[in-house]
Amino acid sequence: MGEVLALVEARLRTALGEPDARAAVTFLGTDRIEVLRFTDGDLVRYATLGMSAQPMTDPTAALADPVKGPRAELLLTVRAGLADTGKVLRPLAVLAASPQVEGVVVAPGASLDTGEPLWPGAPFTSVLVAESGGLVEDLELDAPMNPVRFLPLLPMTPNEAAWKRVHGAQALQERWLAAGTDLRDPLRRSVTLD
């Protein structure tokens, strides 16, 4: 477990530079989850560290495989200085702990809901999980372990989350693209929906 996390942190540092802050959260019955903050000009990136220590297990599986199974960490990028996004650390840690706590497999296209604003005054209580491989490349591990995928999170307003449940992740992403939505704006309004 420790070796995997050391490799994950090294990959994050290679891709994003040195973190300028980190916080750790431990939930009862779960492994410790850290959230690292990286500042890049007018952008702030938050990355979880700890979610990939164990493979995610399908909740319908009779036994959890301690080696095989999807592994991931979460990434969130927002514009700096527009909102108090530093308070997103705990909600991000909650999302990263969800595979251990709730037995969910976090994958692209999924919605994750915190039940509260991602940070004070945020118009978002949930996120859409996007495809990996962009900002931080997947990290290959020794067989038979699955690679660690670094999954970007795209904040969704409650209206967008409801619309996504009906129309799907792809349709929502197309709507954002067509409207020229700045998904890094921590104060943005909901995209126009039918």
PDB file of C-alpha atoms in Angstrom:
ATOM      1  CA  MET A   1       0.000   0.000   0.000  1.00  0.00           C
ATOM      2  CA  GLY A   2       2.706   2.497   0.986  1.00  0.00           C
ATOM      3  CA  GLU A   3       4.707   1.712  -2.139  1.00  0.00           C
ATOM      4  CA  VAL A   4       1.710   2.425  -4.387  1.00  0.00           C
ATOM      5  CA  LEU A   5       1.077   5.768  -2.672  1.00  0.00           C
ATOM      6  CA  ALA A   6       4.749   6.755  -2.970  1.00  0.00           C
ATOM      7  CA  LEU A   7       4.559   6.098  -6.724  1.00  0.00           C
ATOM      8  CA  VAL A   8       1.287   8.038  -6.972  1.00  0.00           C
ATOM      9  CA  GLU A   9       2.734  11.041  -5.132  1.00  0.00           C
ATOM     10  CA  ALA A  10       5.822  10.956  -7.372  1.00  0.00           C
ATOM     11  CA  ARG A  11       3.564  10.974 -10.476  1.00  0.00           C
ATOM     12  CA  LEU A  12       1.585  13.921  -9.099  1.00  0.00           C
ATOM     13  CA  ARG A  13       4.776  15.880  -8.373  1.00  0.00           C
ATOM     14  CA  THR A  14       6.139  15.138 -11.851  1.00  0.00           C
ATOM     15  CA  ALA A  15       2.929  16.358 -13.502  1.00  0.00           C
ATOM     16  CA  LEU A  16       1.936  19.232 -11.192  1.00  0.00           C
ATOM     17  CA  GLY A  17       5.110  20.326  -9.362  1.00  0.00           C
ATOM     18  CA  GLU A  18       5.597  20.595  -5.627  1.00  0.00           C
ATOM     19  CA  PRO A  19       2.444  20.806  -3.514  1.00  0.00           C
ATOM     20  CA  ASP A  20       2.187  24.011  -1.495  1.00  0.00           C
ATOM     21  CA  ALA A  21      -0.179  22.492   1.085  1.00  0.00           C
ATOM     22  CA  ARG A  22      -1.513  19.121   2.177  1.00  0.00           C
ATOM     23  CA  ALA A  23      -4.110  17.947   4.649  1.00  0.00           C
ATOM     24  CA  ALA A  24      -5.025  14.501   5.916  1.00  0.00           C
ATOM     25  CA  VAL A  25      -8.464  13.197   6.832  1.00  0.00           C
ATOM     26  CA  THR A  26      -9.235   9.848   8.427  1.00  0.00           C
ATOM     27  CA  PHE A  27     -12.757   8.478   8.630  1.00  0.00           C
ATOM     28  CA  LEU A  28     -13.704   5.725  11.039  1.00  0.00           C
ATOM     29  CA  GLY A  29     -12.881   2.352   9.493  1.00  0.00           C
ATOM     30  CA  THR A  30     -11.017   3.764   6.481  1.00  0.00           C
ATOM     31  CA  ASP A  31      -7.441   4.398   5.459  1.00  0.00           C
ATOM     32  CA  ARG A  32      -6.093   7.940   5.687  1.00  0.00           C
ATOM     33  CA  ILE A  33      -6.834  10.190   2.700  1.00  0.00           C
ATOM     34  CA  GLU A  34      -4.605  13.162   1.979  1.00  0.00           C
ATOM     35  CA  VAL A  35      -5.446  16.094  -0.268  1.00  0.00           C
ATOM     36  CA  LEU A  36      -2.534  17.929  -1.880  1.00  0.00           C
ATOM     37  CA  ARG A  37      -2.831  21.472  -3.246  1.00  0.00           C
ATOM     38  CA  PHE A  38      -0.799  22.652  -6.219  1.00  0.00           C
ATOM     39  CA  THR A  39      -0.791  26.282  -7.384  1.00  0.00           C
ATOM     40  CA  ASP A  40      -0.149  26.936 -11.061  1.00  0.00           C
ATOM     41  CA  GLY A  41      -0.507  30.623 -11.945  1.00  0.00           C
ATOM     42  CA  ASP A  42      -4.180  31.525 -11.584  1.00  0.00           C
ATOM     43  CA  LEU A  43      -5.188  27.876 -11.154  1.00  0.00           C
ATOM     44  CA  VAL A  44      -5.343  25.800  -7.991  1.00  0.00           C
ATOM     45  CA  ARG A  45      -5.325  22.031  -8.342  1.00  0.00           C
ATOM     46  CA  TYR A  46      -6.354  19.635  -5.599  1.00  0.00           C
ATOM     47  CA  ALA A  47      -5.364  15.970  -5.789  1.00  0.00           C
ATOM     48  CA  THR A  48      -6.311  13.138  -3.464  1.00  0.00           C
ATOM     49  CA  LEU A  49      -3.687  10.703  -2.221  1.00  0.00           C
ATOM     50  CA  GLY A  50      -4.776   7.467  -0.581  1.00  0.00           C
ATOM     51  CA  MET A  51      -7.803   6.386  -2.600  1.00  0.00           C
ATOM     52  CA  SER A  52      -5.582   4.205  -4.826  1.00  0.00           C
ATOM     53  CA  ALA A  53      -3.987   2.320  -1.909  1.00  0.00           C
ATOM     54  CA  GLN A  54      -6.625  -0.393  -2.267  1.00  0.00           C
ATOM     55  CA  PRO A  55      -8.412  -1.492  -5.443  1.00  0.00           C
ATOM     56  CA  MET A  56     -12.067  -0.513  -5.715  1.00  0.00           C
ATOM     57  CA  THR A  57     -14.403  -3.486  -5.470  1.00  0.00           C
ATOM     58  CA  ASP A  58     -17.699  -4.044  -7.223  1.00  0.00           C
ATOM     59  CA  PRO A  59     -20.312  -3.900  -4.438  1.00  0.00           C
ATOM     60  CA  THR A  60     -21.930  -7.079  -5.822  1.00  0.00           C
ATOM     61  CA  ALA A  61     -18.681  -9.097  -5.533  1.00  0.00           C
ATOM     62  CA  ALA A  62     -18.729 -11.788  -2.848  1.00  0.00           C
ATOM     63  CA  LEU A  63     -15.095 -11.141  -1.878  1.00  0.00           C
ATOM     64  CA  ALA A  64     -12.865  -8.103  -2.287  1.00  0.00           C
ATOM     65  CA  ASP A  65      -9.694  -8.848  -4.244  1.00  0.00           C
ATOM     66  CA  PRO A  66      -6.780  -7.230  -2.375  1.00  0.00           C
ATOM     67  CA  VAL A  67      -4.700  -6.831  -5.570  1.00  0.00           C
ATOM     68  CA  LYS A  68      -6.849  -6.647  -8.715  1.00  0.00           C
ATOM     69  CA  GLY A  69      -9.435  -3.997  -9.405  1.00  0.00           C
ATOM     70  CA  PRO A  70      -9.591  -0.397 -10.563  1.00  0.00           C
ATOM     71  CA  ARG A  71      -7.520   2.186  -8.689  1.00  0.00           C
ATOM     72  CA  ALA A  72      -7.931   5.943  -8.898  1.00  0.00           C
ATOM     73  CA  GLU A  73      -7.180   9.323  -7.398  1.00  0.00           C
ATOM     74  CA  LEU A  74      -9.299  12.457  -7.866  1.00  0.00           C
ATOM     75  CA  LEU A  75      -8.250  15.836  -9.320  1.00  0.00           C
ATOM     76  CA  LEU A  76     -10.088  19.151  -9.069  1.00  0.00           C
ATOM     77  CA  THR A  77      -8.934  22.353 -10.793  1.00  0.00           C
ATOM     78  CA  VAL A  78     -10.409  25.789 -10.002  1.00  0.00           C
ATOM     79  CA  ARG A  79      -9.477  29.398 -10.650  1.00  0.00           C
ATOM     80  CA  ALA A  80      -7.628  30.936  -7.696  1.00  0.00           C
ATOM     81  CA  GLY A  81      -8.791  33.941  -5.704  1.00  0.00           C
ATOM     82  CA  LEU A  82     -12.481  33.890  -6.654  1.00  0.00           C
ATOM     83  CA  ALA A  83     -13.820  31.774  -3.770  1.00  0.00           C
ATOM     84  CA  ASP A  84     -12.652  30.116  -0.555  1.00  0.00           C
ATOM     85  CA  THR A  85     -11.943  26.829  -2.315  1.00  0.00           C
ATOM     86  CA  GLY A  86      -9.458  25.747   0.368  1.00  0.00           C
ATOM     87  CA  LYS A  87     -12.448  24.345   2.264  1.00  0.00           C
ATOM     88  CA  VAL A  88     -12.891  21.712  -0.486  1.00  0.00           C
ATOM     89  CA  LEU A  89     -10.332  19.477   1.252  1.00  0.00           C
ATOM     90  CA  ARG A  90     -12.825  17.620   3.435  1.00  0.00           C
ATOM     91  CA  PRO A  91     -15.484  17.098   0.716  1.00  0.00           C
ATOM     92  CA  LEU A  92     -12.733  15.795  -1.618  1.00  0.00           C
ATOM     93  CA  ALA A  93     -11.515  13.403   1.067  1.00  0.00           C
ATOM     94  CA  VAL A  94     -15.107  12.207   1.580  1.00  0.00           C
ATOM     95  CA  LEU A  95     -15.425  11.491  -2.151  1.00  0.00           C
ATOM     96  CA  ALA A  96     -12.061   9.701  -2.183  1.00  0.00           C
ATOM     97  CA  ALA A  97     -13.133   7.540   0.773  1.00  0.00           C
ATOM     98  CA  SER A  98     -16.445   6.560  -0.865  1.00  0.00           C
ATOM     99  CA  PRO A  99     -15.072   3.313  -2.392  1.00  0.00           C
ATOM    100  CA  GLN A 100     -14.044   2.135   1.103  1.00  0.00           C
ATOM    101  CA  VAL A 101     -17.100   3.480   2.929  1.00  0.00           C
ATOM    102  CA  GLU A 102     -19.883   2.847   0.416  1.00  0.00           C
ATOM    103  CA  GLY A 103     -18.345   0.147  -1.771  1.00  0.00           C
ATOM    104  CA  VAL A 104     -18.712   2.198  -4.962  1.00  0.00           C
ATOM    105  CA  VAL A 105     -16.443   2.020  -7.989  1.00  0.00           C
ATOM    106  CA  VAL A 106     -15.623   5.562  -9.123  1.00  0.00           C
ATOM    107  CA  ALA A 107     -15.403   5.684 -12.918  1.00  0.00           C
ATOM    108  CA  PRO A 108     -15.724   8.247 -15.717  1.00  0.00           C
ATOM    109  CA  GLY A 109     -19.320   9.357 -16.253  1.00  0.00           C
ATOM    110  CA  ALA A 110     -20.276   8.826 -12.611  1.00  0.00           C
ATOM    111  CA  SER A 111     -21.777  11.498 -10.404  1.00  0.00           C
ATOM    112  CA  LEU A 112     -20.521  11.917  -6.853  1.00  0.00           C
ATOM    113  CA  ASP A 113     -22.557  13.977  -4.400  1.00  0.00           C
ATOM    114  CA  THR A 114     -21.283  15.499  -1.158  1.00  0.00           C
ATOM    115  CA  GLY A 115     -24.720  16.601   0.065  1.00  0.00           C
ATOM    116  CA  GLU A 116     -23.282  20.036   0.874  1.00  0.00           C
ATOM    117  CA  PRO A 117     -21.530  22.848  -1.024  1.00  0.00           C
ATOM    118  CA  LEU A 118     -18.021  21.873  -2.125  1.00  0.00           C
ATOM    119  CA  TRP A 119     -16.748  25.060  -0.407  1.00  0.00           C
ATOM    120  CA  PRO A 120     -18.516  27.968   1.363  1.00  0.00           C
ATOM    121  CA  GLY A 121     -20.938  29.655  -1.019  1.00  0.00           C
ATOM    122  CA  ALA A 122     -20.271  27.147  -3.823  1.00  0.00           C
ATOM    123  CA  PRO A 123     -23.168  26.579  -6.218  1.00  0.00           C
ATOM    124  CA  PHE A 124     -22.029  22.932  -6.506  1.00  0.00           C
ATOM    125  CA  THR A 125     -22.803  19.941  -4.286  1.00  0.00           C
ATOM    126  CA  SER A 126     -21.758  17.242  -6.722  1.00  0.00           C
ATOM    127  CA  VAL A 127     -19.182  16.487  -9.390  1.00  0.00           C
ATOM    128  CA  LEU A 128     -19.049  14.645 -12.693  1.00  0.00           C
ATOM    129  CA  VAL A 129     -16.122  12.240 -12.987  1.00  0.00           C
ATOM    130  CA  ALA A 130     -14.279  12.846 -16.285  1.00  0.00           C
ATOM    131  CA  GLU A 131     -11.890  10.634 -18.279  1.00  0.00           C
ATOM    132  CA  SER A 132      -8.324  10.194 -17.077  1.00  0.00           C
ATOM    133  CA  GLY A 133      -5.144  10.624 -19.094  1.00  0.00           C
ATOM    134  CA  GLY A 134      -5.148  14.374 -19.618  1.00  0.00           C
ATOM    135  CA  LEU A 135      -3.445  16.407 -16.918  1.00  0.00           C
ATOM    136  CA  VAL A 136      -1.824  13.454 -15.119  1.00  0.00           C
ATOM    137  CA  GLU A 137      -1.063  10.270 -17.058  1.00  0.00           C
ATOM    138  CA  ASP A 138      -2.266   6.930 -15.717  1.00  0.00           C
ATOM    139  CA  LEU A 139       0.312   5.200 -13.516  1.00  0.00           C
ATOM    140  CA  GLU A 140       1.109   1.630 -14.536  1.00  0.00           C
ATOM    141  CA  LEU A 141       1.712  -0.736 -11.616  1.00  0.00           C
ATOM    142  CA  ASP A 142       3.322  -4.186 -11.552  1.00  0.00           C
ATOM    143  CA  ALA A 143       1.001  -6.971 -12.739  1.00  0.00           C
ATOM    144  CA  PRO A 144      -1.512  -8.117 -11.693  1.00  0.00           C
ATOM    145  CA  MET A 145      -2.384  -4.689 -10.238  1.00  0.00           C
ATOM    146  CA  ASN A 146      -4.481  -2.335 -12.351  1.00  0.00           C
ATOM    147  CA  PRO A 147      -3.056   1.100 -13.235  1.00  0.00           C
ATOM    148  CA  VAL A 148      -3.910   4.134 -11.107  1.00  0.00           C
ATOM    149  CA  ARG A 149      -6.144   6.523 -13.033  1.00  0.00           C
ATOM    150  CA  PHE A 150      -6.171  10.224 -12.159  1.00  0.00           C
ATOM    151  CA  LEU A 151      -9.802  11.246 -12.643  1.00  0.00           C
ATOM    152  CA  PRO A 152     -10.685  14.942 -13.098  1.00  0.00           C
ATOM    153  CA  LEU A 153     -13.779  16.151 -11.253  1.00  0.00           C
ATOM    154  CA  LEU A 154     -16.102  18.675 -12.913  1.00  0.00           C
ATOM    155  CA  PRO A 155     -18.330  20.522 -10.417  1.00  0.00           C
ATOM    156  CA  MET A 156     -22.065  20.365 -11.188  1.00  0.00           C
ATOM    157  CA  THR A 157     -24.899  22.550  -9.952  1.00  0.00           C
ATOM    158  CA  PRO A 158     -27.952  20.670  -8.619  1.00  0.00           C
ATOM    159  CA  ASN A 159     -29.835  21.450 -11.870  1.00  0.00           C
ATOM    160  CA  GLU A 160     -26.954  20.102 -13.976  1.00  0.00           C
ATOM    161  CA  ALA A 161     -26.762  16.964 -11.832  1.00  0.00           C
ATOM    162  CA  ALA A 162     -30.502  16.349 -12.242  1.00  0.00           C
ATOM    163  CA  TRP A 163     -30.283  16.954 -16.003  1.00  0.00           C
ATOM    164  CA  LYS A 164     -27.293  14.585 -16.250  1.00  0.00           C
ATOM    165  CA  ARG A 165     -29.277  11.812 -14.515  1.00  0.00           C
ATOM    166  CA  VAL A 166     -31.879  12.031 -17.287  1.00  0.00           C
ATOM    167  CA  HIS A 167     -29.709  12.748 -20.343  1.00  0.00           C
ATOM    168  CA  GLY A 168     -26.312  11.273 -19.404  1.00  0.00           C
ATOM    169  CA  ALA A 169     -22.792  12.539 -18.832  1.00  0.00           C
ATOM    170  CA  GLN A 170     -21.927  12.915 -22.516  1.00  0.00           C
ATOM    171  CA  ALA A 171     -24.962  15.140 -23.166  1.00  0.00           C
ATOM    172  CA  LEU A 172     -24.054  17.399 -20.223  1.00  0.00           C
ATOM    173  CA  GLN A 173     -20.440  17.694 -21.367  1.00  0.00           C
ATOM    174  CA  GLU A 174     -21.646  18.590 -24.878  1.00  0.00           C
ATOM    175  CA  ARG A 175     -23.950  21.244 -23.389  1.00  0.00           C
ATOM    176  CA  TRP A 176     -21.025  22.733 -21.428  1.00  0.00           C
ATOM    177  CA  LEU A 177     -18.834  22.716 -24.539  1.00  0.00           C
ATOM    178  CA  ALA A 178     -21.497  24.333 -26.751  1.00  0.00           C
ATOM    179  CA  ALA A 179     -22.022  27.096 -24.169  1.00  0.00           C
ATOM    180  CA  GLY A 180     -18.281  27.709 -23.707  1.00  0.00           C
ATOM    181  CA  THR A 181     -18.649  26.989 -19.977  1.00  0.00           C
ATOM    182  CA  ASP A 182     -15.580  27.705 -17.838  1.00  0.00           C
ATOM    183  CA  LEU A 183     -15.667  24.594 -15.641  1.00  0.00           C
ATOM    184  CA  ARG A 184     -12.812  25.989 -13.531  1.00  0.00           C
ATOM    185  CA  ASP A 185     -14.833  29.031 -12.435  1.00  0.00           C
ATOM    186  CA  PRO A 186     -15.703  28.336  -8.782  1.00  0.00           C
ATOM    187  CA  LEU A 187     -18.648  30.769  -8.954  1.00  0.00           C
ATOM    188  CA  ARG A 188     -20.103  29.891 -12.359  1.00  0.00           C
ATOM    189  CA  ARG A 189     -23.822  29.554 -12.906  1.00  0.00           C
ATOM    190  CA  SER A 190     -25.602  26.528 -14.279  1.00  0.00           C
ATOM    191  CA  VAL A 191     -25.445  26.078 -18.031  1.00  0.00           C
ATOM    192  CA  THR A 192     -28.764  26.670 -19.841  1.00  0.00           C
ATOM    193  CA  LEU A 193     -30.714  23.410 -19.866  1.00  0.00           C
ATOM    194  CA  ASP A 194     -33.849  22.426 -21.811  1.00  0.00           C
TER     195      ASP A 194
END
